[in-house]
Amino acid sequence: MEKWQNGEPLDGGRGGSDLRQHAHYIGPDPLRTLYDAVLALRQQPSDTSRTGRLIAQGRARMARKVGEEAIEVAIEAMRDDRGAVVMESADLLYNLVVLLADLGIPPDEIMAELRRREQAFGIAEKLPKTEEPVVTAPAPAPPQKRRKNAKG
């Protein structure tokens, strides 16, 4: 993912992403700014940027990237590498926003769900698993008797 500071790419504008055309600054809501830039890029496809190529590869690839980045966050957390966790978390959020844009889910919907949970439970937390249906595994098949070999 391209690195930005104060609305400018850290590479000085050399070879960066086409998102630069759509997001001139991060603004007060970085996820929304990124989301809007991804939507704009979807309207004007480009295969010269990583985001454009990811969009062209489709939803399955986007979802796989979200999973890969989540695993990388977990690995860096287990290594206790704070800086790497920050970097990988930014990559995770980037890929998640690209996927959300593909699904037409703005970050505002996610924030609204967090607020709803905060109001319902007192803090923003994951919903309890008890609200989901319980699926039990099928019983294992009984062991089969071994047949004797006719020649033996």
Tab-separated table of N, CA and C in Angstrom:
chain	number	residue	atom	x	y	z
A	1	MET	N	0.839	-1.172	0.000
A	1	MET	CA	0.000	0.000	0.000
A	1	MET	C	0.886	1.237	0.000
A	2	GLU	N	0.480	2.235	-0.753
A	2	GLU	CA	1.239	3.465	-0.835
A	2	GLU	C	1.146	4.229	0.484
A	3	LYS	N	2.228	4.819	0.916
A	3	LYS	CA	2.274	5.574	2.175
A	3	LYS	C	1.986	7.038	1.914
A	4	TRP	N	1.175	7.665	2.790
A	4	TRP	CA	0.790	9.054	2.655
A	4	TRP	C	1.114	9.812	3.929
A	5	GLN	N	1.409	11.091	3.805
A	5	GLN	CA	1.584	11.967	4.958
A	5	GLN	C	1.145	13.362	4.538
A	6	ASN	N	0.278	13.962	5.342
A	6	ASN	CA	-0.247	15.293	5.053
A	6	ASN	C	-0.839	15.384	3.648
A	7	GLY	N	-1.496	14.307	3.225
A	7	GLY	CA	-2.171	14.316	1.935
A	7	GLY	C	-1.273	14.130	0.739
A	8	GLU	N	0.007	13.882	0.952
A	8	GLU	CA	0.953	13.714	-0.143
A	8	GLU	C	1.581	12.332	-0.061
A	9	PRO	N	1.782	11.664	-1.195
A	9	PRO	CA	2.450	10.368	-1.165
A	9	PRO	C	3.896	10.528	-0.717
A	10	LEU	N	4.351	9.611	0.117
A	10	LEU	CA	5.712	9.692	0.631
A	10	LEU	C	6.759	9.438	-0.449
A	11	ASP	N	6.336	8.869	-1.575
A	11	ASP	CA	7.305	8.649	-2.647
A	11	ASP	C	7.494	9.897	-3.506
A	12	GLY	N	6.912	11.036	-3.067
A	12	GLY	CA	7.077	12.285	-3.797
A	12	GLY	C	6.307	12.312	-5.099
A	13	GLY	N	5.357	11.386	-5.257
A	13	GLY	CA	4.550	11.362	-6.468
A	13	GLY	C	5.136	10.504	-7.565
A	14	ARG	N	6.196	9.777	-7.278
A	14	ARG	CA	6.834	8.930	-8.284
A	14	ARG	C	6.205	7.546	-8.266
A	15	GLY	N	5.533	7.195	-9.318
A	15	GLY	CA	5.048	5.833	-9.497
A	15	GLY	C	3.999	5.386	-8.506
A	16	GLY	N	3.301	6.276	-7.871
A	16	GLY	CA	2.305	5.902	-6.876
A	16	GLY	C	1.008	5.440	-7.500
A	17	SER	N	-0.027	5.454	-6.712
A	17	SER	CA	-1.327	4.938	-7.088
A	17	SER	C	-2.177	5.991	-7.779
A	18	ASP	N	-3.102	5.545	-8.625
A	18	ASP	CA	-4.066	6.448	-9.245
A	18	ASP	C	-5.050	6.995	-8.225
A	19	LEU	N	-5.081	6.450	-7.001
A	19	LEU	CA	-5.942	6.994	-5.956
A	19	LEU	C	-5.565	8.439	-5.659
A	20	ARG	N	-4.321	8.798	-5.933
A	20	ARG	CA	-3.839	10.151	-5.676
A	20	ARG	C	-4.700	11.175	-6.401
A	21	GLN	N	-5.230	10.809	-7.577
A	21	GLN	CA	-6.065	11.724	-8.341
A	21	GLN	C	-7.398	11.968	-7.635
A	22	HIS	N	-7.838	11.035	-6.825
A	22	HIS	CA	-9.165	11.080	-6.233
A	22	HIS	C	-9.162	11.485	-4.767
A	23	ALA	N	-8.049	11.346	-4.089
A	23	ALA	CA	-7.968	11.695	-2.668
A	23	ALA	C	-6.790	12.630	-2.470
A	24	HIS	N	-7.065	13.904	-2.336
A	24	HIS	CA	-5.995	14.889	-2.220
A	24	HIS	C	-5.505	15.039	-0.791
A	25	TYR	N	-6.293	14.620	0.160
A	25	TYR	CA	-5.897	14.668	1.555
A	25	TYR	C	-6.671	13.591	2.301
A	26	ILE	N	-6.188	13.236	3.447
A	26	ILE	CA	-6.846	12.196	4.223
A	26	ILE	C	-8.123	12.733	4.854
A	27	GLY	N	-8.103	13.927	5.393
A	27	GLY	CA	-9.310	14.520	5.955
A	27	GLY	C	-9.657	13.956	7.319
A	28	PRO	N	-10.804	14.382	7.866
A	28	PRO	CA	-11.184	13.984	9.218
A	28	PRO	C	-11.631	12.523	9.319
A	29	ASP	N	-12.003	11.906	8.205
A	29	ASP	CA	-12.473	10.517	8.206
A	29	ASP	C	-11.700	9.737	7.147
A	30	PRO	N	-10.526	9.222	7.517
A	30	PRO	CA	-9.667	8.563	6.523
A	30	PRO	C	-10.321	7.380	5.820
A	31	LEU	N	-11.131	6.608	6.528
A	31	LEU	CA	-11.776	5.459	5.882
A	31	LEU	C	-12.770	5.928	4.823
A	32	ARG	N	-13.516	6.974	5.138
A	32	ARG	CA	-14.478	7.507	4.164
A	32	ARG	C	-13.754	8.108	2.972
A	33	THR	N	-12.638	8.818	3.228
A	33	THR	CA	-11.856	9.401	2.138
A	33	THR	C	-11.347	8.299	1.216
A	34	LEU	N	-10.807	7.233	1.791
A	34	LEU	CA	-10.320	6.107	1.006
A	34	LEU	C	-11.468	5.447	0.249
A	35	TYR	N	-12.588	5.228	0.917
A	35	TYR	CA	-13.759	4.609	0.299
A	35	TYR	C	-14.202	5.422	-0.920
A	36	ASP	N	-14.315	6.732	-0.762
A	36	ASP	CA	-14.739	7.587	-1.873
A	36	ASP	C	-13.742	7.533	-3.025
A	37	ALA	N	-12.448	7.483	-2.699
A	37	ALA	CA	-11.422	7.391	-3.740
A	37	ALA	C	-11.525	6.059	-4.484
A	38	VAL	N	-11.788	4.972	-3.762
A	38	VAL	CA	-11.944	3.659	-4.402
A	38	VAL	C	-13.166	3.671	-5.307
A	39	LEU	N	-14.269	4.253	-4.839
A	39	LEU	CA	-15.470	4.346	-5.679
A	39	LEU	C	-15.179	5.124	-6.959
A	40	ALA	N	-14.451	6.226	-6.831
A	40	ALA	CA	-14.100	7.024	-8.010
A	40	ALA	C	-13.233	6.215	-8.964
A	41	LEU	N	-12.300	5.461	-8.424
A	41	LEU	CA	-11.426	4.637	-9.258
A	41	LEU	C	-12.218	3.525	-9.948
A	42	ARG	N	-13.245	3.022	-9.271
A	42	ARG	CA	-14.102	1.995	-9.890
A	42	ARG	C	-14.834	2.573	-11.108
A	43	GLN	N	-15.154	3.863	-11.056
A	43	GLN	CA	-15.839	4.521	-12.175
A	43	GLN	C	-14.884	4.792	-13.339
A	44	GLN	N	-13.598	4.959	-13.031
A	44	GLN	CA	-12.576	5.208	-14.045
A	44	GLN	C	-11.484	4.161	-13.869
A	45	PRO	N	-11.755	2.924	-14.307
A	45	PRO	CA	-10.804	1.832	-14.069
A	45	PRO	C	-9.407	2.134	-14.600
A	46	SER	N	-8.426	1.629	-13.879
A	46	SER	CA	-7.031	1.804	-14.249
A	46	SER	C	-6.276	0.535	-13.882
A	47	ASP	N	-5.496	0.047	-14.815
A	47	ASP	CA	-4.683	-1.124	-14.499
A	47	ASP	C	-3.257	-0.726	-14.144
A	48	THR	N	-3.028	0.583	-13.979
A	48	THR	CA	-1.684	1.043	-13.628
A	48	THR	C	-1.496	1.170	-12.122
A	49	SER	N	-2.567	1.021	-11.349
A	49	SER	CA	-2.450	1.124	-9.898
A	49	SER	C	-2.759	-0.221	-9.259
A	50	ARG	N	-2.249	-0.419	-8.073
A	50	ARG	CA	-2.541	-1.651	-7.336
A	50	ARG	C	-4.028	-1.769	-7.063
A	51	THR	N	-4.650	-0.648	-6.701
A	51	THR	CA	-6.079	-0.669	-6.411
A	51	THR	C	-6.860	-1.033	-7.666
A	52	GLY	N	-6.502	-0.444	-8.788
A	52	GLY	CA	-7.179	-0.757	-10.046
A	52	GLY	C	-7.054	-2.222	-10.413
A	53	ARG	N	-5.867	-2.776	-10.232
A	53	ARG	CA	-5.663	-4.205	-10.527
A	53	ARG	C	-6.460	-5.078	-9.571
A	54	LEU	N	-6.503	-4.695	-8.292
A	54	LEU	CA	-7.263	-5.465	-7.305
A	54	LEU	C	-8.748	-5.444	-7.654
A	55	ILE	N	-9.259	-4.290	-8.032
A	55	ILE	CA	-10.664	-4.186	-8.437
A	55	ILE	C	-10.925	-5.087	-9.638
A	56	ALA	N	-10.029	-5.063	-10.606
A	56	ALA	CA	-10.195	-5.874	-11.819
A	56	ALA	C	-10.155	-7.370	-11.516
A	57	GLN	N	-9.432	-7.772	-10.470
A	57	GLN	CA	-9.321	-9.195	-10.134
A	57	GLN	C	-10.580	-9.743	-9.486
A	58	GLY	N	-11.446	-8.875	-9.014
A	58	GLY	CA	-12.741	-9.319	-8.523
A	58	GLY	C	-12.817	-9.527	-7.013
A	59	ARG	N	-14.050	-9.782	-6.583
A	59	ARG	CA	-14.368	-9.864	-5.158
A	59	ARG	C	-13.643	-11.002	-4.449
A	60	ALA	N	-13.498	-12.136	-5.090
A	60	ALA	CA	-12.828	-13.263	-4.429
A	60	ALA	C	-11.387	-12.891	-4.068
A	61	ARG	N	-10.701	-12.216	-4.975
A	61	ARG	CA	-9.323	-11.787	-4.705
A	61	ARG	C	-9.294	-10.745	-3.586
A	62	MET	N	-10.262	-9.818	-3.617
A	62	MET	CA	-10.345	-8.799	-2.572
A	62	MET	C	-10.540	-9.457	-1.207
A	63	ALA	N	-11.440	-10.415	-1.140
A	63	ALA	CA	-11.713	-11.105	0.122
A	63	ALA	C	-10.484	-11.870	0.592
A	64	ARG	N	-9.784	-12.502	-0.334
A	64	ARG	CA	-8.569	-13.239	0.022
A	64	ARG	C	-7.507	-12.289	0.585
A	65	LYS	N	-7.387	-11.092	-0.004
A	65	LYS	CA	-6.415	-10.113	0.494
A	65	LYS	C	-6.761	-9.671	1.920
A	66	VAL	N	-8.051	-9.513	2.212
A	66	VAL	CA	-8.459	-9.154	3.572
A	66	VAL	C	-8.007	-10.244	4.538
A	67	GLY	N	-8.232	-11.496	4.181
A	67	GLY	CA	-7.806	-12.606	5.027
A	67	GLY	C	-6.303	-12.661	5.210
A	68	GLU	N	-5.557	-12.466	4.126
A	68	GLU	CA	-4.093	-12.478	4.211
A	68	GLU	C	-3.584	-11.386	5.142
A	69	GLU	N	-4.136	-10.201	5.002
A	69	GLU	CA	-3.677	-9.087	5.835
A	69	GLU	C	-4.049	-9.301	7.302
A	70	ALA	N	-5.218	-9.873	7.558
A	70	ALA	CA	-5.616	-10.156	8.941
A	70	ALA	C	-4.637	-11.141	9.579
A	71	ILE	N	-4.232	-12.138	8.818
A	71	ILE	CA	-3.253	-13.111	9.324
A	71	ILE	C	-1.921	-12.425	9.596
A	72	GLU	N	-1.517	-11.517	8.704
A	72	GLU	CA	-0.256	-10.800	8.916
A	72	GLU	C	-0.308	-9.936	10.175
A	73	VAL	N	-1.459	-9.315	10.447
A	73	VAL	CA	-1.608	-8.542	11.688
A	73	VAL	C	-1.408	-9.467	12.883
A	74	ALA	N	-2.056	-10.635	12.848
A	74	ALA	CA	-1.946	-11.581	13.962
A	74	ALA	C	-0.511	-12.062	14.147
A	75	ILE	N	0.179	-12.353	13.059
A	75	ILE	CA	1.566	-12.820	13.142
A	75	ILE	C	2.451	-11.745	13.780
A	76	GLU	N	2.312	-10.504	13.320
A	76	GLU	CA	3.137	-9.424	13.862
A	76	GLU	C	2.792	-9.149	15.321
A	77	ALA	N	1.530	-9.328	15.691
A	77	ALA	CA	1.143	-9.157	17.097
A	77	ALA	C	1.812	-10.225	17.952
A	78	MET	N	1.862	-11.455	17.471
A	78	MET	CA	2.514	-12.533	18.214
A	78	MET	C	4.021	-12.290	18.326
A	79	ARG	N	4.588	-11.594	17.358
A	79	ARG	CA	6.013	-11.240	17.409
A	79	ARG	C	6.255	-10.011	18.281
A	80	ASP	N	5.162	-9.408	18.738
A	80	ASP	CA	5.214	-8.210	19.573
A	80	ASP	C	5.915	-7.058	18.854
A	81	ASP	N	5.663	-6.953	17.539
A	81	ASP	CA	6.271	-5.910	16.723
A	81	ASP	C	5.226	-4.828	16.472
A	82	ARG	N	5.207	-3.836	17.359
A	82	ARG	CA	4.186	-2.785	17.323
A	82	ARG	C	4.159	-2.054	15.979
A	83	GLY	N	5.313	-1.662	15.483
A	83	GLY	CA	5.387	-0.947	14.208
A	83	GLY	C	4.827	-1.760	13.057
A	84	ALA	N	5.173	-3.052	13.031
A	84	ALA	CA	4.672	-3.924	11.967
A	84	ALA	C	3.162	-4.121	12.094
A	85	VAL	N	2.651	-4.183	13.338
A	85	VAL	CA	1.201	-4.311	13.532
A	85	VAL	C	0.495	-3.086	12.973
A	86	VAL	N	1.058	-1.905	13.216
A	86	VAL	CA	0.461	-0.675	12.691
A	86	VAL	C	0.445	-0.717	11.161
A	87	MET	N	1.562	-1.077	10.554
A	87	MET	CA	1.652	-1.125	9.089
A	87	MET	C	0.698	-2.164	8.504
A	88	GLU	N	0.681	-3.361	9.082
A	88	GLU	CA	-0.190	-4.411	8.568
A	88	GLU	C	-1.666	-4.078	8.811
A	89	SER	N	-1.951	-3.382	9.912
A	89	SER	CA	-3.334	-2.969	10.180
A	89	SER	C	-3.804	-1.963	9.139
A	90	ALA	N	-2.916	-1.060	8.734
A	90	ALA	CA	-3.261	-0.110	7.674
A	90	ALA	C	-3.537	-0.859	6.373
A	91	ASP	N	-2.719	-1.879	6.071
A	91	ASP	CA	-2.963	-2.696	4.877
A	91	ASP	C	-4.303	-3.425	4.978
A	92	LEU	N	-4.602	-3.943	6.170
A	92	LEU	CA	-5.871	-4.639	6.386
A	92	LEU	C	-7.048	-3.691	6.155
A	93	LEU	N	-6.985	-2.497	6.743
A	93	LEU	CA	-8.070	-1.538	6.573
A	93	LEU	C	-8.216	-1.119	5.112
A	94	TYR	N	-7.098	-0.917	4.442
A	94	TYR	CA	-7.132	-0.579	3.012
A	94	TYR	C	-7.867	-1.663	2.223
A	95	ASN	N	-7.443	-2.911	2.398
A	95	ASN	CA	-8.065	-4.002	1.646
A	95	ASN	C	-9.522	-4.196	2.038
A	96	LEU	N	-9.846	-3.997	3.308
A	96	LEU	CA	-11.235	-4.095	3.748
A	96	LEU	C	-12.084	-3.009	3.094
A	97	VAL	N	-11.571	-1.797	3.014
A	97	VAL	CA	-12.315	-0.709	2.382
A	97	VAL	C	-12.532	-0.993	0.892
A	98	VAL	N	-11.540	-1.542	0.208
A	98	VAL	CA	-11.709	-1.903	-1.205
A	98	VAL	C	-12.828	-2.945	-1.338
A	99	LEU	N	-12.832	-3.934	-0.461
A	99	LEU	CA	-13.884	-4.955	-0.488
A	99	LEU	C	-15.243	-4.350	-0.164
A	100	LEU	N	-15.299	-3.497	0.864
A	100	LEU	CA	-16.565	-2.855	1.219
A	100	LEU	C	-17.091	-2.020	0.058
A	101	ALA	N	-16.209	-1.318	-0.633
A	101	ALA	CA	-16.627	-0.525	-1.789
A	101	ALA	C	-17.223	-1.425	-2.862
A	102	ASP	N	-16.622	-2.583	-3.079
A	102	ASP	CA	-17.145	-3.521	-4.064
A	102	ASP	C	-18.534	-4.014	-3.671
A	103	LEU	N	-18.763	-4.147	-2.378
A	103	LEU	CA	-20.061	-4.608	-1.872
A	103	LEU	C	-21.067	-3.468	-1.719
A	104	GLY	N	-20.612	-2.226	-1.899
A	104	GLY	CA	-21.492	-1.075	-1.735
A	104	GLY	C	-21.826	-0.785	-0.285
A	105	ILE	N	-20.909	-1.136	0.615
A	105	ILE	CA	-21.111	-0.895	2.047
A	105	ILE	C	-20.174	0.230	2.478
A	106	PRO	N	-20.718	1.426	2.723
A	106	PRO	CA	-19.846	2.522	3.157
A	106	PRO	C	-19.379	2.321	4.590
A	107	PRO	N	-18.215	2.861	4.938
A	107	PRO	CA	-17.715	2.741	6.303
A	107	PRO	C	-18.713	3.264	7.341
A	108	ASP	N	-19.560	4.220	6.942
A	108	ASP	CA	-20.568	4.762	7.857
A	108	ASP	C	-21.478	3.658	8.400
A	109	GLU	N	-21.782	2.659	7.569
A	109	GLU	CA	-22.635	1.545	8.031
A	109	GLU	C	-21.942	0.731	9.110
A	110	ILE	N	-20.647	0.537	8.954
A	110	ILE	CA	-19.885	-0.206	9.950
A	110	ILE	C	-19.848	0.586	11.259
A	111	MET	N	-19.600	1.893	11.141
A	111	MET	CA	-19.559	2.744	12.335
A	111	MET	C	-20.928	2.768	13.026
A	112	ALA	N	-22.002	2.784	12.246
A	112	ALA	CA	-23.352	2.773	12.827
A	112	ALA	C	-23.597	1.472	13.591
A	113	GLU	N	-23.095	0.367	13.061
A	113	GLU	CA	-23.255	-0.919	13.766
A	113	GLU	C	-22.460	-0.918	15.062
A	114	LEU	N	-21.272	-0.341	15.046
A	114	LEU	CA	-20.487	-0.241	16.284
A	114	LEU	C	-21.214	0.632	17.317
A	115	ARG	N	-21.801	1.735	16.848
A	115	ARG	CA	-22.564	2.589	17.769
A	115	ARG	C	-23.764	1.844	18.340
A	116	ARG	N	-24.466	1.084	17.480
A	116	ARG	CA	-25.628	0.313	17.929
A	116	ARG	C	-25.217	-0.679	19.009
A	117	ARG	N	-24.107	-1.352	18.799
A	117	ARG	CA	-23.625	-2.312	19.792
A	117	ARG	C	-23.226	-1.623	21.084
A	118	GLU	N	-22.608	-0.459	20.949
A	118	GLU	CA	-22.225	0.287	22.142
A	118	GLU	C	-23.466	0.655	22.962
A	119	GLN	N	-24.510	1.085	22.286
A	119	GLN	CA	-25.744	1.447	22.986
A	119	GLN	C	-26.417	0.222	23.599
A	120	ALA	N	-26.357	-0.907	22.905
A	120	ALA	CA	-27.021	-2.122	23.389
A	120	ALA	C	-26.250	-2.800	24.518
A	121	PHE	N	-24.917	-2.767	24.460
A	121	PHE	CA	-24.098	-3.521	25.403
A	121	PHE	C	-23.249	-2.649	26.319
A	122	GLY	N	-23.278	-1.332	26.119
A	122	GLY	CA	-22.498	-0.443	26.961
A	122	GLY	C	-21.105	-0.165	26.421
A	123	ILE	N	-20.580	-1.058	25.607
A	123	ILE	CA	-19.307	-0.836	24.934
A	123	ILE	C	-19.422	-1.412	23.532
A	124	ALA	N	-18.570	-0.974	22.638
A	124	ALA	CA	-18.576	-1.511	21.277
A	124	ALA	C	-17.862	-2.848	21.306
A	125	GLU	N	-18.622	-3.903	21.227
A	125	GLU	CA	-18.012	-5.232	21.273
A	125	GLU	C	-18.658	-6.140	20.251
A	126	LYS	N	-18.040	-7.261	20.055
A	126	LYS	CA	-18.561	-8.260	19.141
A	126	LYS	C	-19.822	-8.859	19.739
A	127	LEU	N	-20.805	-9.128	18.888
A	127	LEU	CA	-22.038	-9.734	19.381
A	127	LEU	C	-21.746	-11.102	19.981
A	128	PRO	N	-22.483	-11.473	21.027
A	128	PRO	CA	-22.268	-12.796	21.621
A	128	PRO	C	-22.606	-13.892	20.620
A	129	LYS	N	-21.857	-14.960	20.668
A	129	LYS	CA	-22.073	-16.082	19.754
A	129	LYS	C	-23.400	-16.778	20.002
A	130	THR	N	-24.004	-16.596	21.181
A	130	THR	CA	-25.258	-17.289	21.493
A	130	THR	C	-26.406	-16.813	20.616
A	131	GLU	N	-26.256	-15.647	19.951
A	131	GLU	CA	-27.303	-15.167	19.068
A	131	GLU	C	-27.291	-15.895	17.734
A	132	GLU	N	-26.239	-16.618	17.461
A	132	GLU	CA	-26.153	-17.354	16.211
A	132	GLU	C	-26.674	-18.771	16.432
A	133	PRO	N	-27.286	-19.384	15.406
A	133	PRO	CA	-27.772	-20.749	15.573
A	133	PRO	C	-26.620	-21.713	15.842
A	134	VAL	N	-26.865	-22.658	16.701
A	134	VAL	CA	-25.858	-23.647	17.041
A	134	VAL	C	-25.952	-24.790	16.045
A	135	VAL	N	-24.840	-25.092	15.421
A	135	VAL	CA	-24.787	-26.181	14.464
A	135	VAL	C	-23.953	-27.293	15.080
A	136	THR	N	-24.550	-28.462	15.195
A	136	THR	CA	-23.810	-29.576	15.776
A	136	THR	C	-23.238	-30.437	14.670
A	137	ALA	N	-22.110	-31.009	14.943
A	137	ALA	CA	-21.463	-31.892	13.988
A	137	ALA	C	-22.200	-33.224	13.960
A	138	PRO	N	-22.268	-33.874	12.799
A	138	PRO	CA	-22.924	-35.179	12.745
A	138	PRO	C	-22.158	-36.191	13.592
A	139	ALA	N	-22.900	-37.152	14.119
A	139	ALA	CA	-22.273	-38.194	14.935
A	139	ALA	C	-21.330	-39.008	14.067
A	140	PRO	N	-20.202	-39.430	14.627
A	140	PRO	CA	-19.274	-40.230	13.824
A	140	PRO	C	-19.904	-41.573	13.467
A	141	ALA	N	-19.526	-42.068	12.322
A	141	ALA	CA	-20.044	-43.363	11.866
A	141	ALA	C	-19.501	-44.464	12.764
A	142	PRO	N	-20.336	-45.485	13.037
A	142	PRO	CA	-19.835	-46.588	13.865
A	142	PRO	C	-18.710	-47.309	13.146
A	143	PRO	N	-17.763	-47.865	13.899
A	143	PRO	CA	-16.652	-48.575	13.253
A	143	PRO	C	-17.175	-49.780	12.486
A	144	GLN	N	-16.582	-50.000	11.317
A	144	GLN	CA	-16.994	-51.143	10.504
A	144	GLN	C	-16.163	-52.356	10.867
A	145	LYS	N	-16.818	-53.539	10.821
A	145	LYS	CA	-16.099	-54.774	11.101
A	145	LYS	C	-15.209	-55.098	9.919
A	146	ARG	N	-14.050	-55.610	10.247
A	146	ARG	CA	-13.099	-55.975	9.210
A	146	ARG	C	-13.459	-57.323	8.630
A	147	ARG	N	-13.455	-57.370	7.332
A	147	ARG	CA	-13.744	-58.645	6.673
A	147	ARG	C	-12.462	-59.450	6.534
A	148	LYS	N	-12.613	-60.744	6.729
A	148	LYS	CA	-11.452	-61.617	6.542
A	148	LYS	C	-11.190	-61.816	5.074
A	149	ASN	N	-9.934	-61.879	4.749
A	149	ASN	CA	-9.528	-62.102	3.381
A	149	ASN	C	-9.817	-63.559	3.019
A	150	ALA	N	-10.471	-63.795	1.899
A	150	ALA	CA	-10.870	-65.149	1.478
A	150	ALA	C	-9.660	-66.037	1.224
A	151	LYS	N	-8.513	-65.450	0.864
A	151	LYS	CA	-7.337	-66.242	0.578
A	151	LYS	C	-6.540	-66.541	1.844
A	152	GLY	N	-6.834	-65.860	2.922
A	152	GLY	CA	-5.976	-65.859	4.037
A	152	GLY	C	-6.067	-66.734	5.113
